[in-house]
Coordinates of C-alpha atoms in Angstrom, one line a residue:
M1 CA -7.2 27.1 29.2
S2 CA -5.9 24.2 31.4
Y3 CA -5.7 24.6 35.2
K4 CA -1.9 24.4 35.0
H5 CA -2.0 27.4 32.7
Q6 CA -4.4 29.3 35.0
V7 CA -2.1 28.6 37.9
A8 CA 1.0 29.7 36.0
E9 CA -0.8 33.0 35.2
M10 CA -1.7 33.5 38.9
I11 CA 1.9 32.9 40.0
A12 CA 3.4 35.2 37.3
S13 CA 1.0 37.9 38.4
A14 CA 1.9 37.5 42.1
L15 CA 5.6 37.6 41.2
V16 CA 5.2 40.9 39.5
H17 CA 3.7 42.3 42.7
M18 CA 6.8 40.9 44.5
G19 CA 9.1 42.7 42.1
V20 CA 10.0 39.9 39.8
D21 CA 9.1 40.9 36.2
N22 CA 11.4 38.8 34.2
L23 CA 9.3 35.6 34.3
N24 CA 6.3 35.5 32.0
K25 CA 3.5 32.9 32.4
E26 CA 5.0 30.6 29.8
Q27 CA 8.3 30.4 31.7
V28 CA 6.4 29.9 35.0
Y29 CA 4.4 27.2 33.3
G30 CA 7.7 25.4 32.3
M31 CA 8.8 25.5 36.0
L32 CA 5.7 23.9 37.4
E33 CA 6.1 20.4 38.8
T34 CA 3.8 17.6 39.9
P35 CA 4.5 16.6 43.5
P36 CA 5.6 13.0 44.0
N37 CA 2.9 12.4 46.5
P38 CA -0.7 13.7 45.9
A39 CA -1.0 14.6 49.6
M40 CA 1.6 17.3 48.9
G41 CA -0.7 19.0 46.4
D42 CA -1.6 18.9 42.7
I43 CA 1.0 21.4 41.5
A44 CA 4.3 22.6 42.9
F45 CA 6.3 25.7 42.1
P46 CA 10.1 25.7 43.1
C47 CA 11.5 29.1 44.3
F48 CA 15.3 28.4 44.0
Q49 CA 15.6 30.4 40.7
L50 CA 14.2 33.6 42.4
A51 CA 16.7 33.7 45.2
K52 CA 19.2 35.9 43.3
A53 CA 16.7 38.4 42.0
L54 CA 14.9 38.8 45.4
R55 CA 18.0 38.4 47.6
K56 CA 16.1 36.1 49.9
A57 CA 16.3 32.4 50.9
P58 CA 13.9 30.2 48.7
P59 CA 11.8 29.2 51.8
M60 CA 11.1 32.9 52.6
I61 CA 10.2 33.5 48.9
A62 CA 7.9 30.5 49.0
A63 CA 6.1 31.8 52.1
D64 CA 5.7 35.3 50.6
L65 CA 4.5 33.9 47.3
A66 CA 2.0 31.5 48.9
A67 CA 0.4 34.5 50.8
N68 CA -0.1 36.3 47.5
I69 CA -2.0 33.5 45.6
S70 CA -5.6 32.7 46.0
G71 CA -8.9 32.2 44.1
S72 CA -10.4 29.7 41.8
P73 CA -9.4 27.0 40.8
L74 CA -7.4 26.8 44.0
Q75 CA -8.6 25.4 47.3
E76 CA -5.4 25.8 49.3
V77 CA -1.9 27.2 48.9
K78 CA 0.9 26.1 51.2
A79 CA 4.6 27.0 51.4
V80 CA 6.7 23.9 52.2
G81 CA 10.4 24.7 52.4
P82 CA 11.5 26.2 49.1
Y83 CA 8.3 25.1 47.3
V84 CA 4.8 26.5 46.9
N85 CA 2.4 23.6 46.9
L86 CA -1.0 24.3 45.3
F87 CA -4.2 22.2 45.9
L88 CA -6.9 22.5 43.3
D89 CA -10.6 22.7 44.2
Q90 CA -11.5 19.1 43.2
A91 CA -15.3 19.5 42.9
A92 CA -15.0 22.6 40.6
V93 CA -12.2 21.1 38.5
S94 CA -14.0 17.8 38.1
T95 CA -17.2 19.5 37.0
Q96 CA -15.2 21.7 34.5
V97 CA -13.0 18.9 33.1
I98 CA -15.8 16.3 32.6
G99 CA -18.2 18.9 31.2
T100 CA -15.6 20.0 28.7
I101 CA -14.8 16.5 27.5
L102 CA -18.5 15.5 27.2
A103 CA -19.2 18.8 25.3
E104 CA -16.2 18.5 22.9
G105 CA -16.2 14.8 22.4
A106 CA -13.4 13.6 20.1
S107 CA -12.3 17.2 19.6
Y108 CA -11.1 17.4 23.2
G109 CA -7.3 18.2 23.1
K110 CA -7.5 19.6 19.5
S111 CA -5.6 22.8 18.8
N112 CA -5.0 25.1 15.9
L113 CA -1.3 25.2 16.3
G114 CA -0.7 24.1 12.7
Q115 CA -3.3 26.5 11.2
G116 CA -4.0 24.0 8.4
R117 CA -0.5 24.1 7.0
N118 CA 1.0 21.0 5.2
V119 CA 3.4 18.6 6.8
P120 CA 4.7 15.9 4.3
I121 CA 5.5 12.8 6.3
D122 CA 7.8 10.2 4.7
L123 CA 6.9 6.9 6.2
S124 CA 6.8 3.1 5.7
S125 CA 8.8 3.0 2.3
P126 CA 9.1 -0.7 1.7
N127 CA 11.1 -2.1 -1.2
I128 CA 8.9 -3.3 -4.0
A129 CA 9.2 -7.0 -5.0
K130 CA 10.4 -7.8 -1.4
P131 CA 8.3 -8.9 1.6
F132 CA 6.8 -6.4 4.0
S133 CA 8.8 -7.4 7.0
M134 CA 8.5 -6.6 10.7
G135 CA 11.4 -4.2 10.1
H136 CA 9.1 -2.0 8.1
L137 CA 6.4 -2.0 10.8
R138 CA 8.2 0.6 12.8
S139 CA 8.3 3.4 10.2
T140 CA 4.7 2.7 9.2
V141 CA 3.1 2.8 12.7
I142 CA 5.4 5.6 14.1
G143 CA 4.8 7.7 11.0
N144 CA 1.0 7.1 10.9
A145 CA 0.7 8.0 14.6
I146 CA 2.8 11.2 14.2
A147 CA 0.5 12.1 11.3
N148 CA -2.6 11.6 13.5
I149 CA -1.1 13.7 16.3
L150 CA 0.0 16.5 14.0
E151 CA -3.5 16.6 12.5
K152 CA -4.9 16.9 16.1
Q153 CA -2.7 19.9 16.4
G154 CA -4.2 21.6 13.4
Y155 CA -1.6 20.6 10.7
K156 CA -2.5 18.9 7.5
P157 CA -0.4 15.8 7.3
V158 CA 0.5 14.5 3.8
R159 CA 1.4 10.8 4.1
I160 CA 4.1 9.8 1.6
N161 CA 5.1 6.2 0.9
H162 CA 8.5 6.8 -0.7
L163 CA 8.7 3.3 -2.2
G164 CA 12.1 1.6 -2.8
D165 CA 11.3 1.1 -6.5
W166 CA 14.7 1.8 -8.2
G167 CA 18.2 0.4 -8.3
T168 CA 20.4 -2.4 -9.6
Q169 CA 18.3 -5.0 -7.7
F170 CA 15.6 -4.5 -10.4
G171 CA 18.0 -5.4 -13.1
K172 CA 18.8 -8.6 -11.2
L173 CA 15.1 -9.3 -10.8
I174 CA 14.4 -8.8 -14.5
V175 CA 17.2 -11.3 -15.3
A176 CA 15.9 -13.8 -12.8
Y177 CA 12.3 -13.5 -14.1
R178 CA 13.4 -13.9 -17.7
L179 CA 15.5 -17.0 -16.8
W180 CA 13.2 -18.8 -14.3
G181 CA 10.0 -16.7 -13.9
D182 CA 6.4 -17.9 -14.3
E183 CA 3.8 -15.2 -14.9
E184 CA 0.9 -17.2 -13.3
K185 CA 3.0 -17.8 -10.1
V186 CA 3.9 -14.1 -9.9
K187 CA 0.2 -13.1 -10.3
A188 CA -0.9 -15.7 -7.7
E189 CA 1.6 -14.7 -5.0
P190 CA 3.6 -11.7 -6.2
I191 CA 5.8 -11.0 -3.2
K192 CA 6.5 -14.6 -2.4
E193 CA 7.4 -15.5 -6.0
L194 CA 9.5 -12.3 -6.6
L195 CA 11.5 -12.9 -3.4
H196 CA 12.0 -16.5 -4.4
L197 CA 13.4 -15.3 -7.8
Y198 CA 15.6 -12.7 -6.1
V199 CA 17.1 -15.2 -3.7
K200 CA 17.6 -17.7 -6.5
F201 CA 19.5 -15.0 -8.5
H202 CA 22.0 -14.6 -5.6
E203 CA 22.4 -18.3 -5.2
E204 CA 23.0 -18.8 -8.9
A205 CA 25.3 -15.7 -9.1
E206 CA 27.7 -17.3 -6.6
K207 CA 28.2 -20.1 -9.1
D208 CA 28.0 -17.9 -12.2
P209 CA 29.3 -14.3 -11.5
S210 CA 28.4 -13.2 -15.1
L211 CA 24.8 -13.0 -13.8
E212 CA 25.8 -9.9 -11.8
D213 CA 26.9 -8.2 -15.1
Q214 CA 23.6 -9.2 -16.7
G215 CA 21.8 -7.6 -13.8
R216 CA 23.7 -4.3 -14.2
E217 CA 23.1 -4.4 -18.0
W218 CA 19.3 -4.8 -17.5
F219 CA 19.2 -2.0 -15.0
K220 CA 21.0 0.2 -17.5
K221 CA 18.3 -0.8 -20.1
L222 CA 15.6 0.1 -17.5
E223 CA 17.3 3.5 -17.0
D224 CA 17.5 4.1 -20.7
G225 CA 13.8 3.4 -21.2
D226 CA 13.9 -0.1 -22.8
A227 CA 10.3 -1.2 -23.4
E228 CA 10.6 -4.8 -22.0
A229 CA 12.5 -3.6 -18.9
Q230 CA 10.0 -0.8 -18.3
H231 CA 7.1 -3.2 -18.7
L232 CA 8.5 -5.8 -16.3
W233 CA 9.5 -3.1 -13.7
S234 CA 6.0 -1.5 -13.8
W235 CA 4.3 -4.9 -13.4
F236 CA 6.5 -5.9 -10.5
R237 CA 5.7 -2.4 -8.9
D238 CA 2.0 -2.7 -9.4
E239 CA 1.7 -6.3 -8.1
S240 CA 3.9 -5.4 -5.1
L241 CA 1.8 -2.4 -4.3
K242 CA -1.4 -4.4 -4.5
E243 CA 0.0 -6.8 -1.9
F244 CA 1.2 -4.0 0.4
M245 CA -2.2 -2.4 0.2
K246 CA -3.8 -5.6 1.8
I247 CA -1.5 -5.1 4.8
Y248 CA -2.1 -1.3 4.9
D249 CA -5.8 -1.9 4.8
L250 CA -5.6 -4.4 7.6
M251 CA -3.7 -1.7 9.7
N252 CA -6.0 1.1 8.6
V253 CA -3.1 3.1 7.1
S254 CA -3.5 5.1 4.0
F255 CA -1.3 7.4 1.9
D256 CA -1.7 10.6 0.0
S257 CA 1.2 9.8 -2.3
T258 CA 3.1 6.6 -3.4
H259 CA 5.8 8.5 -5.3
G260 CA 8.9 6.3 -4.9
E261 CA 12.5 6.7 -5.8
A262 CA 11.8 6.3 -9.6
F263 CA 9.5 9.3 -9.5
Y264 CA 12.6 11.6 -9.1
N265 CA 14.7 10.2 -12.0
D266 CA 13.9 13.2 -14.2
K267 CA 14.3 15.7 -11.3
M268 CA 17.9 15.0 -10.4
D269 CA 19.7 16.8 -13.3
R270 CA 18.1 20.0 -12.0
V271 CA 19.7 19.4 -8.6
V272 CA 23.1 18.9 -10.1
S273 CA 22.7 22.1 -12.2
L274 CA 21.6 24.1 -9.1
L275 CA 24.6 22.9 -7.1
E276 CA 26.9 23.8 -10.1
E277 CA 25.3 27.3 -10.4
K278 CA 25.8 27.9 -6.7
G279 CA 29.5 26.8 -6.9
L280 CA 28.9 24.0 -4.4
L281 CA 30.2 21.0 -6.4
T282 CA 33.8 19.9 -6.1
E283 CA 35.6 16.9 -7.5
S284 CA 36.9 14.1 -5.2
D285 CA 38.4 10.9 -6.7
G286 CA 36.5 11.6 -9.9
A287 CA 33.2 11.9 -8.0
Q288 CA 31.1 15.1 -7.6
V289 CA 30.6 16.1 -4.0
V290 CA 29.5 18.9 -1.7
S291 CA 32.1 19.6 1.0
L292 CA 30.7 19.7 4.5
D293 CA 34.1 20.2 6.3
E294 CA 32.8 23.3 8.1
Y295 CA 30.3 21.0 9.9
D296 CA 32.8 18.3 10.6
M297 CA 30.9 15.9 8.3
P298 CA 32.1 13.8 5.5
P299 CA 31.4 15.2 2.0
C300 CA 27.9 14.6 0.5
L301 CA 28.2 12.4 -2.6
I302 CA 26.1 13.8 -5.5
K303 CA 27.5 12.0 -8.6
K304 CA 29.7 8.9 -8.8
S305 CA 32.7 8.9 -11.1
D306 CA 30.7 7.0 -13.7
G307 CA 28.0 9.7 -13.7
A308 CA 25.5 7.8 -11.7
T309 CA 23.5 9.8 -9.1
L310 CA 23.1 8.7 -5.5
Y311 CA 20.5 8.6 -2.7
A312 CA 21.5 12.2 -1.6
T313 CA 20.8 13.5 -5.2
R314 CA 17.4 11.8 -5.1
D315 CA 16.5 13.1 -1.7
L316 CA 17.6 16.6 -2.6
A317 CA 15.2 16.4 -5.6
A318 CA 12.5 15.0 -3.4
A319 CA 13.0 17.8 -0.8
L320 CA 12.7 20.5 -3.5
F321 CA 9.7 18.8 -5.0
R322 CA 7.9 18.6 -1.7
H323 CA 8.6 22.2 -0.7
E324 CA 7.4 23.4 -4.1
T325 CA 4.3 21.2 -4.1
Y326 CA 3.2 21.5 -0.5
D327 CA 4.8 24.8 0.8
F328 CA 5.3 22.9 4.1
A329 CA 5.3 24.1 7.7
K330 CA 7.7 21.3 8.3
A331 CA 8.7 18.1 6.6
V332 CA 9.2 14.8 8.5
Y333 CA 11.2 11.7 7.6
V334 CA 10.4 8.6 9.7
V335 CA 13.5 6.6 8.8
G336 CA 15.8 4.3 10.9
N337 CA 18.5 5.6 13.1
E338 CA 21.2 4.3 10.8
Q339 CA 20.3 7.0 8.3
R340 CA 21.1 9.8 10.8
L341 CA 24.2 11.1 9.0
H342 CA 22.6 10.9 5.6
F343 CA 19.8 13.3 6.8
Q344 CA 22.2 15.6 8.6
Q345 CA 24.2 15.9 5.3
L346 CA 21.0 16.5 3.3
Y347 CA 19.8 19.4 5.5
K348 CA 23.2 21.0 5.5
V349 CA 23.5 20.8 1.7
L350 CA 20.0 22.5 1.4
E351 CA 21.1 25.1 3.9
K352 CA 24.3 25.8 1.8
M353 CA 22.0 26.1 -1.3
G354 CA 20.3 29.0 0.5
Y355 CA 17.0 27.4 1.4
P356 CA 15.9 28.6 4.9
W357 CA 13.1 26.1 5.0
A358 CA 15.7 23.3 5.5
A359 CA 15.6 24.3 9.2
N360 CA 12.0 22.9 9.2
M361 CA 13.0 19.4 8.1
H362 CA 13.1 16.7 10.7
H363 CA 14.6 13.2 10.6
I364 CA 12.6 11.1 13.1
P365 CA 14.9 8.2 13.8
F366 CA 13.9 4.9 15.5
G367 CA 15.6 1.8 16.9
M368 CA 15.6 -1.7 15.4
M369 CA 13.1 -4.5 15.6
L370 CA 15.0 -7.5 17.1
K371 CA 14.1 -11.1 17.2
D372 CA 15.8 -13.1 20.1
G373 CA 18.0 -10.0 20.5
K374 CA 19.3 -10.0 16.9
K375 CA 18.5 -7.8 13.9
M376 CA 15.9 -9.2 11.5
S377 CA 17.3 -9.7 7.9
T378 CA 15.8 -10.2 4.4
R379 CA 19.1 -11.6 3.2
K380 CA 18.8 -15.2 1.9
G381 CA 15.1 -15.1 2.5
K382 CA 15.3 -15.1 6.3
V383 CA 12.6 -12.6 7.5
V384 CA 9.6 -12.4 9.8
L385 CA 6.7 -11.3 7.6
L386 CA 4.4 -8.6 9.0
E387 CA 1.4 -10.2 7.2
E388 CA 2.0 -13.5 9.0
V389 CA 2.5 -11.8 12.3
L390 CA -0.8 -9.9 11.9
A391 CA -2.7 -13.0 10.8
Q392 CA -1.3 -15.0 13.8
A393 CA -2.2 -12.1 16.2
I394 CA -5.8 -12.0 14.8
A395 CA -6.1 -15.9 15.1
D396 CA -4.9 -15.8 18.7
V397 CA -7.4 -13.2 19.6
Q398 CA -10.2 -15.2 17.9
K399 CA -9.3 -18.1 20.1
V400 CA -9.6 -16.0 23.2
I401 CA -13.0 -14.6 22.1
E402 CA -14.3 -18.2 21.5
E403 CA -13.2 -19.2 25.0
K404 CA -14.4 -16.1 26.9
N405 CA -17.2 -14.5 24.9
P406 CA -18.4 -16.8 22.1
S407 CA -21.7 -14.9 21.6
L408 CA -19.9 -11.6 20.9
A409 CA -21.3 -9.8 17.9
N410 CA -18.9 -8.9 15.0
K411 CA -16.3 -11.4 16.3
E412 CA -14.1 -11.3 13.2
E413 CA -14.0 -7.5 13.2
V414 CA -13.2 -7.3 17.0
A415 CA -10.5 -10.0 16.6
R416 CA -8.9 -7.9 13.7
Q417 CA -9.1 -4.7 15.8
V418 CA -7.5 -6.3 18.9
G419 CA -5.0 -8.5 17.0
V420 CA -3.7 -5.7 14.8
G421 CA -3.9 -3.2 17.7
A422 CA -1.7 -5.5 19.8
V423 CA 1.0 -5.5 17.2
I424 CA 0.9 -1.7 16.7
F425 CA 0.7 -0.9 20.4
H426 CA 3.6 -3.2 21.2
D427 CA 5.7 -0.9 19.1
L428 CA 4.3 2.5 20.0
K429 CA 4.3 2.1 23.8
N430 CA 8.1 2.2 23.5
Y431 CA 10.2 5.3 23.0
R432 CA 11.0 5.2 19.3
L433 CA 14.8 5.3 19.7
N434 CA 14.8 2.1 21.8
D435 CA 15.3 -1.2 20.0
I436 CA 12.3 -3.5 20.4
N437 CA 12.4 -7.3 21.0
F438 CA 9.6 -9.0 19.1
S439 CA 7.6 -11.0 21.7
W440 CA 4.2 -12.8 21.2
E441 CA 3.7 -13.3 24.9
E442 CA 4.2 -9.6 25.7
M443 CA 2.2 -8.4 22.8
L444 CA -1.1 -10.3 23.2
T445 CA -1.8 -10.4 26.9
F446 CA -4.9 -8.7 28.1
E447 CA -3.1 -7.4 31.2
G448 CA -0.3 -5.0 31.8
E449 CA 1.0 -2.5 29.3
T450 CA -0.6 -3.8 26.1
G451 CA -3.0 -2.7 23.5
P452 CA -5.6 -5.4 24.4
Y453 CA -5.5 -4.2 28.0
V454 CA -6.4 -0.6 27.0
Q455 CA -9.0 -1.7 24.5
Y456 CA -10.5 -4.0 27.1
T457 CA -10.7 -1.2 29.6
H458 CA -12.5 0.9 27.0
A459 CA -15.0 -1.9 26.3
R460 CA -15.5 -2.4 30.1
A461 CA -16.3 1.3 30.5
C462 CA -18.7 1.2 27.5
S463 CA -20.4 -1.8 29.2
L464 CA -20.9 0.2 32.3
L465 CA -22.6 3.0 30.4
R466 CA -24.9 0.5 28.8
K467 CA -25.8 -1.2 32.1
G468 CA -26.3 2.2 33.8
N469 CA -28.5 3.4 30.9
Y470 CA -26.3 6.5 30.5
Q471 CA -28.0 9.2 28.5
P472 CA -25.5 11.8 27.1
A473 CA -28.2 14.4 26.6
S474 CA -29.1 14.4 30.3
S475 CA -25.5 15.1 31.5
S476 CA -25.9 17.8 34.1
E477 CA -24.1 19.3 37.2
L478 CA -22.2 16.7 39.2
V479 CA -23.7 15.9 42.6
P480 CA -21.5 17.2 45.4
G481 CA -19.5 14.3 46.9
A482 CA -20.2 11.9 44.1
L483 CA -16.7 12.1 42.9
E484 CA -14.9 12.6 46.2
G485 CA -12.0 10.4 46.9
K486 CA -8.5 9.8 45.6
E487 CA -9.6 7.2 42.9
A488 CA -11.9 9.6 41.1
W489 CA -9.5 12.6 41.5
A490 CA -6.7 10.5 39.9
V491 CA -8.9 9.9 36.9
V492 CA -9.9 13.6 36.6
T493 CA -6.3 14.7 36.9
L494 CA -5.3 12.5 34.0
L495 CA -8.2 13.4 31.9
N496 CA -7.3 17.1 32.4
A497 CA -3.7 16.3 31.3
F498 CA -4.7 14.9 27.8
P499 CA -4.4 18.1 25.7
E500 CA -1.0 18.8 27.2
V501 CA 0.2 15.2 26.5
V502 CA -1.0 15.6 22.8
D503 CA 1.0 18.8 22.5
R504 CA 4.1 17.3 23.9
A505 CA 3.8 14.2 21.7
G506 CA 3.4 16.5 18.6
S507 CA 6.3 18.8 19.4
Q508 CA 8.6 15.9 20.3
F509 CA 7.4 13.6 17.5
D510 CA 6.9 11.0 20.2
P511 CA 3.8 8.7 20.0
S512 CA 5.0 6.7 23.1
L513 CA 3.8 9.7 25.3
I514 CA 0.3 8.9 24.1
G515 CA 0.9 5.1 24.6
K516 CA 2.1 5.6 28.2
Y517 CA -0.8 8.0 28.8
V518 CA -3.6 5.6 27.7
I519 CA -2.0 2.9 29.9
D520 CA -2.0 5.2 32.9
L521 CA -5.6 6.3 32.3
A522 CA -6.7 2.6 31.9
Q523 CA -4.9 1.8 35.2
V524 CA -6.4 4.6 37.2
F525 CA -9.9 4.0 35.8
N526 CA -9.7 0.3 36.7
K527 CA -8.7 1.3 40.2
F528 CA -11.7 3.7 40.4
Y529 CA -14.0 0.9 39.0
A530 CA -12.7 -1.6 41.6
N531 CA -13.0 0.8 44.6
V532 CA -16.1 3.0 43.9
R533 CA -19.7 1.7 43.6
I534 CA -21.0 3.1 40.3
L535 CA -24.3 1.4 39.4
A536 CA -25.5 0.5 42.9
E537 CA -25.9 4.1 44.1
E538 CA -28.9 6.4 44.0
D539 CA -29.8 7.8 40.6
A540 CA -28.1 11.3 41.0
V541 CA -24.8 9.9 42.3
K542 CA -24.9 7.1 39.7
A543 CA -25.5 9.7 36.9
S544 CA -22.5 11.8 38.1
R545 CA -20.2 8.8 38.2
L546 CA -21.4 7.6 34.8
Q547 CA -20.4 11.1 33.4
L548 CA -16.8 10.4 34.6
V549 CA -17.0 6.9 32.9
A550 CA -18.3 8.6 29.7
A551 CA -15.4 11.1 29.7
V552 CA -12.9 8.2 30.1
V553 CA -14.5 6.4 27.1
V554 CA -14.1 9.6 25.0
V555 CA -10.4 10.1 25.9
L556 CA -9.4 6.4 25.7
K557 CA -11.0 6.1 22.3
E558 CA -9.3 9.2 21.0
G559 CA -5.9 8.3 22.5
L560 CA -6.1 4.9 20.8
R561 CA -7.2 6.5 17.5
L562 CA -4.1 8.8 17.6
L563 CA -2.0 5.6 17.8
G564 CA -3.8 4.0 14.9
L565 CA -5.9 1.6 17.1
A566 CA -9.6 0.9 17.1
A567 CA -11.6 1.0 20.3
P568 CA -14.2 -1.9 20.3
E569 CA -17.2 -1.2 22.5
E570 CA -17.5 -4.9 23.3
M571 CA -14.9 -7.6 23.7

């Protein structure tokens, strides 16, 4: 139990003695604040809410309450105006927090909230035969971090790459390949060559509009199971996936399923039948729709007037398949903000179909990736390729290593970890709904709020442990006074907060909370390192301080792992 929870229990118990029995410890916990200045205490409890029940002024309530609270882990309790300010026993708390982290290691902050239940997470989902652009980075890294965080909470994430592998564009691509394609070129550089063919198709179609009809015809052939169309489509899909896997491997992202749009082709008729059986389908301008008037939403299109199904039909089929396959605790869709209405409609249709589990489905929207303040676009081949960005980031880090530490072991591996980490962290340190402006300068600096800064702090702490000949097995009671001072206490306070930050990041599907946390921890640790002698002290004091350093290494490494970053021990 965290100290904040212990304090909440003590306050709730004291309030019962004072005649307030309508606030349980969870509610009290939710009311606790962190004072703006550490000199005012470690935890503060505001008493405004109690004035009505106790018919007293908040400052009087605070004074009474302060007199009724004492004992470990508190050192002092003060009433200051309408607040009760609580000071923790720093020596006892430091011993407890550091001891727990060193005993639990990477399991520190883990909970069993999810009880091993499945959570399918729809993430990444690039279109096959098109480049993996910076635009797809966001869904990939946000989804992967959410999966890691939920796993830490005891859920079993199921990472699903719902590939864009169906639609009229494949008819167009088949036409382009049959007219201008070269098998060897496609095999050599699949994505580059397929994009070239796709762009060429649109350029030629402007001069010869009949190409558009041919594209539709070939997609119809594909839908009808034509052997040549099926063969080309499967080949384009396999070659694309191979190329994507190179990028995923570089980023250390893996998937449990790559069932894309095409997988649901034979599952949509059932959705239409179910909607008919439940009397939910109505006709609108020849199309079949589900009315959502009662929710002030436009109708959800299920079937076009020509009988073709739509995204909503496919996503309903996918939702049913995922629920039946995984019996999920919740289902998560990490998809751009512009799809917000689509998912709202999807969940309401499932609700109208009588599926209570629709309430456990969550769309996790995110903002756009901008370049020079403008949206990136694949149209006409104008796109910033993620593969090129990662390669450039790795090359830039290699250059820095050659300048600063040319004798570093595993140079290539460290350059990959730091370069790729810089790109991922640049995204995840921001709240997901914010748009992000792509910036090399901001991404790759070893100072400030960046991945390399946090990784470098971790490596520096590891270096301290090596120089101090730290032996984990000999970790023992902290020497009194070894960790006195505001710098050490600031580190301990943040280390203590880690489990709570993980829980909030999981419940809010917000990896940026972990991103901000590791930056804060790196900053307070660097302040401790700059102001406190660690290695030049007598052995017992040095050993105590190295235990704090070792705890920081554990938590920084685990925080970075949750975000999908490696933590090199040397840089």
